[in-house]
Coordinates of C-alpha atoms in Angstrom, one line a residue:
M1261 CA 0.0 0.0 0.0
T1262 CA 2.8 2.5 1.0
T1263 CA 4.8 1.5 -2.1
D1264 CA 1.8 2.2 -4.3
L1265 CA 1.1 5.5 -2.7
L1266 CA 4.8 6.5 -3.1
A1267 CA 4.6 5.8 -6.8
R1268 CA 1.4 7.8 -7.2
H1269 CA 3.0 10.7 -5.2
R1270 CA 6.0 10.8 -7.5
A1271 CA 3.7 10.7 -10.6
V1272 CA 1.7 13.8 -9.7
L1273 CA 3.6 15.9 -7.2
P1274 CA 6.8 18.0 -7.9
S1275 CA 10.2 16.5 -7.3
W1276 CA 11.3 19.5 -5.3
M1277 CA 8.8 18.6 -2.6
P1278 CA 10.9 16.2 -0.5
L1279 CA 9.8 13.2 1.5
Y1280 CA 11.5 12.1 4.7
Y1281 CA 13.3 8.7 4.9
D1282 CA 14.7 6.2 2.5
E1283 CA 11.4 4.4 2.8
P1284 CA 8.8 7.2 3.3
I1285 CA 5.9 6.6 5.6
E1286 CA 2.2 7.5 5.7
L1287 CA 0.8 8.5 9.1
V1288 CA -2.7 7.2 9.4
S1289 CA -3.6 7.8 13.1
G1290 CA -2.3 9.5 16.2
S1291 CA -3.0 9.8 19.9
G1292 CA -1.1 11.9 22.4
R1293 CA 2.5 12.1 21.3
R1294 CA 2.4 8.9 19.2
V1295 CA 1.5 8.3 15.5
T1296 CA 1.0 5.1 13.6
D1297 CA 1.9 4.5 10.0
A1298 CA 0.1 2.5 7.3
R1299 CA 2.0 -0.6 8.1
G1300 CA 0.9 -0.5 11.8
R1301 CA 4.2 0.7 13.2
T1302 CA 3.9 3.2 16.1
Y1303 CA 6.3 6.0 16.7
L1304 CA 7.0 8.5 19.4
D1305 CA 6.8 11.9 17.7
F1306 CA 9.6 14.4 18.4
F1307 CA 8.9 16.6 15.4
G1308 CA 5.1 17.3 15.5
G1309 CA 4.7 18.0 11.8
V1310 CA 7.5 20.5 11.9
L1311 CA 6.7 21.9 15.4
T1312 CA 3.0 22.3 14.4
T1313 CA 1.1 19.6 16.3
M1314 CA 1.9 21.5 19.4
L1315 CA -0.5 19.8 21.8
G1316 CA -0.2 16.3 20.3
Y1317 CA -2.8 14.2 18.5
D1318 CA -6.5 13.7 19.1
I1319 CA -6.8 16.3 21.9
P1320 CA -10.5 16.2 23.1
E1321 CA -10.7 19.9 23.8
V1322 CA -9.6 20.9 20.3
R1323 CA -11.7 18.2 18.6
E1324 CA -14.8 19.3 20.5
A1325 CA -14.3 22.9 19.7
V1326 CA -13.9 22.2 16.0
E1327 CA -16.9 19.9 16.0
R1328 CA -19.1 22.5 17.8
Q1329 CA -18.2 24.9 15.0
L1330 CA -18.9 22.3 12.3
R1331 CA -22.3 21.6 13.8
T1332 CA -23.3 25.3 13.1
G1333 CA -23.0 24.6 9.4
V1334 CA -20.7 27.6 9.0
V1335 CA -17.2 26.5 8.0
H1336 CA -16.5 29.7 6.1
S1337 CA -17.9 33.2 5.9
S1338 CA -14.8 35.4 4.9
T1339 CA -13.7 38.3 7.0
L1340 CA -16.4 40.5 5.4
Y1341 CA -18.6 39.2 8.2
L1342 CA -18.0 39.3 11.9
I1343 CA -16.4 36.1 13.2
R1344 CA -16.8 35.6 16.9
Q1345 CA -14.0 33.0 17.2
Q1346 CA -11.6 35.2 15.3
V1347 CA -12.3 38.3 17.5
E1348 CA -11.9 36.2 20.7
L1349 CA -8.6 34.7 19.5
A1350 CA -7.3 38.1 18.4
E1351 CA -8.1 39.6 21.8
K1352 CA -6.1 36.8 23.5
I1353 CA -3.1 37.1 21.2
A1354 CA -3.0 40.9 21.4
R1355 CA -2.9 40.6 25.2
L1356 CA -0.3 37.9 25.2
S1357 CA 1.9 39.5 22.6
G1358 CA 3.5 42.1 24.9
I1359 CA 3.0 44.7 22.2
P1360 CA 1.1 47.8 23.4
D1361 CA -2.1 48.8 21.5
A1362 CA -1.8 45.7 19.4
R1363 CA -3.8 44.7 16.3
V1364 CA -3.9 41.2 14.7
F1365 CA -4.3 40.1 11.1
F1366 CA -4.8 36.4 10.5
T1367 CA -3.4 34.3 7.6
N1368 CA -3.1 30.6 6.8
S1369 CA 0.7 30.0 7.2
G1370 CA 3.9 31.5 8.6
T1371 CA 4.9 32.4 5.0
E1372 CA 1.8 34.5 4.6
A1373 CA 2.3 36.0 8.0
N1374 CA 5.8 37.1 7.2
E1375 CA 4.7 38.4 3.8
A1376 CA 2.0 40.5 5.6
A1377 CA 4.5 41.8 8.1
L1378 CA 6.8 42.9 5.2
L1379 CA 3.9 44.5 3.4
V1380 CA 3.0 46.5 6.5
A1381 CA 6.6 47.5 7.4
T1382 CA 7.5 48.7 3.9
N1383 CA 4.2 50.7 3.7
H1384 CA 4.8 52.2 7.1
R1385 CA 8.3 53.3 6.3
R1386 CA 7.8 53.9 2.6
S1387 CA 10.9 51.9 1.8
H1388 CA 11.5 48.5 0.4
Q1389 CA 14.9 48.1 2.1
I1390 CA 15.0 45.3 4.6
L1391 CA 17.6 43.9 7.0
A1392 CA 17.7 40.2 7.3
V1393 CA 19.9 37.6 9.0
R1394 CA 22.2 35.0 7.4
N1395 CA 21.1 31.4 7.8
S1396 CA 17.4 32.5 8.2
Y1397 CA 14.2 31.1 6.8
H1398 CA 11.0 33.1 6.5
G1399 CA 8.9 31.2 3.9
R1400 CA 8.4 30.2 0.3
S1401 CA 6.6 33.2 -1.1
Y1402 CA 8.2 35.9 -3.2
A1403 CA 9.2 38.5 -0.5
A1404 CA 9.5 35.9 2.3
M1405 CA 12.0 34.0 0.2
G1406 CA 13.8 37.2 -0.6
V1407 CA 14.6 37.6 3.1
T1408 CA 15.6 34.0 3.6
G1409 CA 19.3 33.7 4.1
N1410 CA 19.7 30.0 3.3
R1411 CA 20.6 29.1 -0.3
G1412 CA 19.0 25.7 -0.1
W1413 CA 15.6 27.3 0.5
S1414 CA 16.0 30.2 -1.9
A1415 CA 14.2 28.9 -5.0
S1416 CA 14.5 32.1 -7.0
P1417 CA 17.2 34.7 -7.5
L1418 CA 14.6 37.4 -8.0
N1419 CA 13.6 39.7 -5.1
P1420 CA 11.1 42.5 -4.7
L1421 CA 13.0 43.8 -1.8
Q1422 CA 16.5 45.4 -1.3
V1423 CA 18.0 43.2 1.4
A1424 CA 21.2 43.7 3.4
W1425 CA 22.4 40.8 5.5
L1426 CA 23.6 40.7 9.1
H1427 CA 25.7 38.0 10.7
S1428 CA 23.8 35.2 12.5
G1429 CA 24.2 33.7 15.9
E1430 CA 26.2 30.8 14.5
R1431 CA 28.7 29.7 17.2
L1432 CA 30.6 27.1 15.2
R1433 CA 31.6 28.9 12.0
G1434 CA 31.8 32.4 10.7
L1435 CA 33.4 35.7 11.7
L1436 CA 31.6 36.0 15.1
A1437 CA 31.8 32.4 16.1
R1438 CA 35.2 32.7 17.8
L1439 CA 33.9 35.4 20.2
G1440 CA 32.4 35.1 23.6
P1441 CA 28.7 36.1 24.1
D1442 CA 29.3 39.7 25.2
E1443 CA 31.9 40.2 22.5
Q1444 CA 29.6 38.6 19.9
V1445 CA 26.9 41.1 20.8
D1446 CA 29.3 44.0 20.5
A1447 CA 30.6 42.8 17.1
A1448 CA 27.1 42.2 15.8
V1449 CA 26.1 45.8 16.7
E1450 CA 29.2 47.0 14.9
D1451 CA 28.3 44.9 11.9
L1452 CA 24.8 46.4 11.9
R1453 CA 26.1 49.9 11.9
E1454 CA 28.5 49.1 9.1
V1455 CA 25.8 47.5 7.0
L1456 CA 23.5 50.5 7.5
A1457 CA 26.3 52.8 6.4
T1458 CA 27.5 50.9 3.4
Q1459 CA 24.7 48.7 2.0
T1460 CA 21.6 50.9 2.4
A1461 CA 20.3 54.3 1.4
G1462 CA 19.5 54.9 5.1
D1463 CA 15.7 54.8 5.1
V1464 CA 15.5 51.0 5.9
A1465 CA 12.0 49.7 6.6
A1466 CA 12.6 46.8 9.0
L1467 CA 14.9 44.1 10.4
I1468 CA 13.3 40.6 10.4
A1469 CA 14.8 37.9 12.6
E1470 CA 14.1 34.6 14.2
P1471 CA 14.9 34.4 17.9
I1472 CA 16.0 30.8 17.1
Q1473 CA 16.6 29.9 13.5
G1474 CA 14.3 27.0 12.7
V1475 CA 15.3 25.7 9.3
G1476 CA 18.8 27.0 10.0
G1477 CA 19.3 24.2 12.6
F1478 CA 18.0 25.9 15.8
V1479 CA 20.9 28.3 15.8
H1480 CA 20.4 31.2 18.2
P1481 CA 22.5 34.3 19.2
P1482 CA 23.4 35.3 22.7
D1483 CA 20.5 36.6 24.8
G1484 CA 20.3 40.4 24.6
L1485 CA 21.4 40.7 21.0
F1486 CA 18.0 41.9 19.7
A1487 CA 17.9 44.6 22.4
A1488 CA 21.3 45.8 21.3
W1489 CA 20.3 45.8 17.7
K1490 CA 17.0 47.6 18.5
K1491 CA 18.9 50.5 20.1
V1492 CA 20.5 51.1 16.8
L1493 CA 17.3 50.7 14.8
D1494 CA 15.4 53.1 17.1
E1495 CA 17.9 55.9 16.2
T1496 CA 16.3 56.2 12.8
G1497 CA 12.9 54.5 13.3
I1498 CA 13.6 51.2 11.6
L1499 CA 11.0 48.6 12.7
F1500 CA 11.8 45.2 14.3
I1501 CA 9.9 42.1 13.1
A1502 CA 10.2 39.0 15.3
D1503 CA 9.5 35.8 13.4
E1504 CA 8.0 33.7 16.1
V1505 CA 6.6 31.0 13.8
Q1506 CA 8.6 28.3 15.5
T1507 CA 9.6 29.9 18.8
G1508 CA 6.2 31.1 20.0
W1509 CA 3.7 29.8 22.5
G1510 CA 6.2 28.9 25.2
R1511 CA 8.2 26.3 23.2
T1512 CA 11.5 27.7 24.4
G1513 CA 10.4 27.0 28.0
E1514 CA 12.0 30.1 29.5
H1515 CA 9.6 32.6 27.8
F1516 CA 6.3 32.6 26.0
W1517 CA 7.9 34.3 23.0
G1518 CA 11.5 33.9 21.9
Y1519 CA 12.0 37.7 21.7
Q1520 CA 11.6 38.0 25.4
A1521 CA 15.0 36.4 26.0
H1522 CA 16.4 39.7 24.6
D1523 CA 14.5 42.1 26.9
V1524 CA 13.0 43.9 23.9
T1525 CA 9.6 44.4 22.4
P1526 CA 9.1 44.0 18.6
D1527 CA 7.0 46.3 16.5
L1528 CA 5.6 43.3 14.6
L1529 CA 5.4 39.7 15.6
T1530 CA 4.5 36.8 13.3
F1531 CA 3.1 33.5 14.5
A1532 CA 1.9 30.3 13.0
K1533 CA 2.4 26.5 13.3
G1534 CA 1.5 25.5 16.9
I1535 CA -1.4 27.8 17.5
G1536 CA -3.6 25.7 15.1
N1537 CA -2.3 22.3 16.3
G1538 CA -2.6 21.2 12.7
F1539 CA -5.3 23.5 11.5
A1540 CA -4.1 26.3 9.1
L1541 CA -3.8 29.3 11.3
A1542 CA -1.2 32.1 11.4
G1543 CA -0.9 35.8 11.5
V1544 CA 0.9 39.0 12.4
V1545 CA 0.4 41.1 15.5
G1546 CA 1.8 44.6 15.8
R1547 CA 1.4 48.1 17.1
A1548 CA -1.8 49.7 15.7
E1549 CA 0.0 52.6 14.0
V1550 CA 2.2 50.1 12.1
L1551 CA -0.4 47.5 11.3
E1552 CA -2.8 50.1 10.0
S1553 CA -0.2 51.1 7.3
V1554 CA -2.1 49.4 4.4
P1555 CA -3.3 52.0 2.0
A1556 CA -5.9 49.8 0.2
I1557 CA -8.5 47.2 1.0
S1558 CA -7.0 43.8 1.9
F1559 CA -8.2 40.7 3.6
S1560 CA -7.5 36.9 3.7
T1561 CA -10.1 34.7 2.3
F1562 CA -9.4 31.7 4.6
G1563 CA -7.2 33.4 7.2
G1564 CA -8.9 33.3 10.6
N1565 CA -11.8 31.3 9.4
P1566 CA -14.4 30.1 11.9
V1567 CA -13.1 26.5 12.1
S1568 CA -9.3 27.3 12.4
T1569 CA -9.9 30.0 15.0
A1570 CA -12.2 27.7 17.0
A1571 CA -9.2 25.3 17.1
G1572 CA -6.9 28.2 17.9
N1573 CA -8.9 29.3 20.9
A1574 CA -9.1 25.8 22.2
V1575 CA -5.3 25.3 21.7
L1576 CA -4.4 28.6 23.4
D1577 CA -6.7 27.9 26.3
Y1578 CA -5.3 24.4 26.8
L1579 CA -1.8 25.7 26.6
L1580 CA -2.3 28.3 29.3
D1581 CA -4.5 26.1 31.5
H1582 CA -1.9 23.3 31.6
D1583 CA 1.1 25.6 31.8
L1584 CA 2.8 23.9 28.9
Q1585 CA 5.6 26.5 28.9
A1586 CA 6.8 25.1 32.2
N1587 CA 6.4 21.6 30.9
A1588 CA 8.6 22.5 27.8
A1589 CA 11.3 23.7 30.2
R1590 CA 11.1 20.6 32.4
T1591 CA 11.0 17.9 29.7
G1592 CA 13.3 19.8 27.4
A1593 CA 15.9 19.8 30.1
I1594 CA 15.7 16.0 30.5
I1595 CA 16.5 15.6 26.8
A1596 CA 19.1 18.3 26.5
D1597 CA 21.0 17.4 29.6
G1598 CA 20.8 13.7 28.8
L1599 CA 22.1 14.2 25.3
R1600 CA 25.0 16.4 26.5
A1601 CA 25.9 13.8 29.1
A1602 CA 25.6 10.7 26.8
V1603 CA 26.8 11.9 23.4
G1604 CA 28.2 15.4 23.9
D1605 CA 31.8 14.2 23.9
L1606 CA 31.5 12.1 20.7
D1607 CA 33.9 13.3 18.0
C1608 CA 31.1 13.6 15.5
V1609 CA 28.9 15.8 17.7
A1610 CA 29.8 19.4 17.4
E1611 CA 27.0 20.8 19.6
V1612 CA 23.8 20.0 21.4
R1613 CA 21.8 23.2 21.5
G1614 CA 18.4 24.8 21.8
K1615 CA 15.9 25.9 24.5
G1616 CA 12.9 24.1 26.0
L1617 CA 11.4 21.7 23.5
M1618 CA 13.3 23.2 20.5
L1619 CA 16.5 21.1 20.5
A1620 CA 19.2 20.2 18.0
V1621 CA 22.3 18.1 17.5
E1622 CA 24.9 19.1 14.9
F1623 CA 27.2 16.6 13.3
V1624 CA 30.7 17.2 12.0
H1625 CA 33.6 15.2 10.7
P1626 CA 35.8 14.2 13.8
G1627 CA 38.4 16.8 14.7
S1628 CA 36.9 19.6 12.7
T1629 CA 33.9 21.8 12.3
E1630 CA 33.3 20.5 8.8
P1631 CA 29.6 19.5 8.5
D1632 CA 28.9 15.8 8.2
P1633 CA 25.4 15.5 6.7
A1634 CA 25.9 11.7 6.1
C1635 CA 26.3 11.1 9.8
A1636 CA 23.1 13.2 10.4
V1637 CA 21.2 11.0 7.9
R1638 CA 22.4 7.8 9.6
A1639 CA 21.2 9.1 13.0
F1640 CA 18.0 10.3 11.4
E1641 CA 17.2 6.9 9.9
A1642 CA 18.3 5.1 13.1
C1643 CA 15.8 7.2 15.1
K1644 CA 13.0 6.0 12.8
A1645 CA 14.2 2.4 13.2
G1646 CA 14.1 2.8 16.9
G1647 CA 10.5 4.2 16.9
L1648 CA 11.2 7.9 17.1
L1649 CA 10.4 10.6 14.5
V1650 CA 12.7 13.6 14.5
G1651 CA 13.5 16.4 12.0
K1652 CA 16.5 17.3 9.9
G1653 CA 17.9 20.6 8.8
G1654 CA 20.7 23.2 9.2
L1655 CA 22.4 25.1 6.4
H1656 CA 24.4 22.0 5.5
G1657 CA 21.8 19.4 6.3
N1658 CA 23.9 18.1 9.2
V1659 CA 21.5 18.8 12.1
L1660 CA 18.9 16.7 13.8
R1661 CA 16.0 18.9 15.0
M1662 CA 13.6 18.0 17.8
G1663 CA 10.3 19.9 18.4
P1664 CA 8.1 17.5 20.4
P1665 CA 4.5 18.4 21.4
L1666 CA 4.5 20.6 24.5
T1667 CA 2.4 18.0 26.3
L1668 CA 5.4 15.6 26.3
T1669 CA 5.6 13.7 29.6
E1670 CA 8.8 13.1 31.5
D1671 CA 8.6 9.4 30.8
E1672 CA 8.3 10.0 27.1
A1673 CA 11.2 12.5 27.2
R1674 CA 13.4 9.8 28.7
E1675 CA 12.1 7.2 26.2
G1676 CA 12.9 9.5 23.3
L1677 CA 16.3 10.3 24.8
A1678 CA 17.2 6.7 25.0
I1679 CA 16.4 6.2 21.3
L1680 CA 18.3 9.3 20.4
V1681 CA 21.4 8.3 22.3
D1682 CA 21.4 4.8 20.7
A1683 CA 20.9 6.3 17.2
I1684 CA 23.6 8.9 17.6
R1685 CA 26.1 6.4 18.9
A1686 CA 25.3 4.0 16.0
A1687 CA 25.6 6.9 13.5
A1688 CA 29.0 7.8 14.9
V1689 CA 30.4 4.5 13.6
V1690 CA 31.5 5.1 10.1
P1691 CA 30.3 2.4 7.7
A1692 CA 33.2 0.3 6.2

């Protein structure tokens, strides 16, 4: 059955849309933090549909909220009509965003959210100049791709924006990697000033940055960097956009939003993925004077529709009622500390990094910082063989990424840790 489905997939879907694993799997059911494939094999899920199934599978509160909305017969009305679920969710997100006098615009995906943020920022500042960060990923649409600093995800050389690039928080390679945290912040600020002076016409619209770079392999800068950057931005009114598509909703454990680690408040914040727990739901929240900077009528046909926002309200209520941010910190520490103790000294492991339930292991050739994507693939496949689903990424494809549901239990964290340790140790043995 799976072989037949794979052949049909390849016959009608584009080759540039990849599938995981040497033998791709079809997930046919899920419960809690576990999924079952078409062959009856069950896996503990440490990737959650790319950090999207944030509460796990078959959550009664979410299912019941969606079913209540379906029973009304109104699945869609467009935003030309009042949508109670949308208004209620916007009120909650505005309150939680930390942004004063906030407004919310809903979209379907993180790509669309970032596209909307760029539209708003460039209109507000009357400039198409954008600052972006190397190794970043912000989506697959035209402008979002233009501010993506990862060649493997840049599907077009064309760009509607004029982009100037800042150094990332990379700690293994690059000009700033050799510096300590405080020195790195100082050097990054100096870099920002030089970029503004040499690569722009001065009237830059915004800086867009991920607190932790998702596709980039969960790389993150020292805490406080964004605040240091924003002091420079504020000198000329340049806006700051925090891309919280992967870092939001308490996933980092220590804060509800990734930007809060930097003691700064963004002008615009984009969100997606986990808030829908699998339903298409995303958006941008920002200061009213900024978000109102759209000079013509605009709306999103499906963004914030009654079904997805019913799910979003249930997800957010569940998240807060069960203090899943604290759970992310607790269970994430079990995995991170366990990995560092068990495999951190292996020659092929360059770094175990991340925060909360957003964790990564980077693989290199022994005795160097040269990326070893083959070792990462071996570990990736070994996790699957052991009954654990994880992600893969990084600029060089040499990073395992873990983003389990925030409802992960301590026992499940230890179970997944054991599989990871065995898989990484097996991958460290180079095939003859």
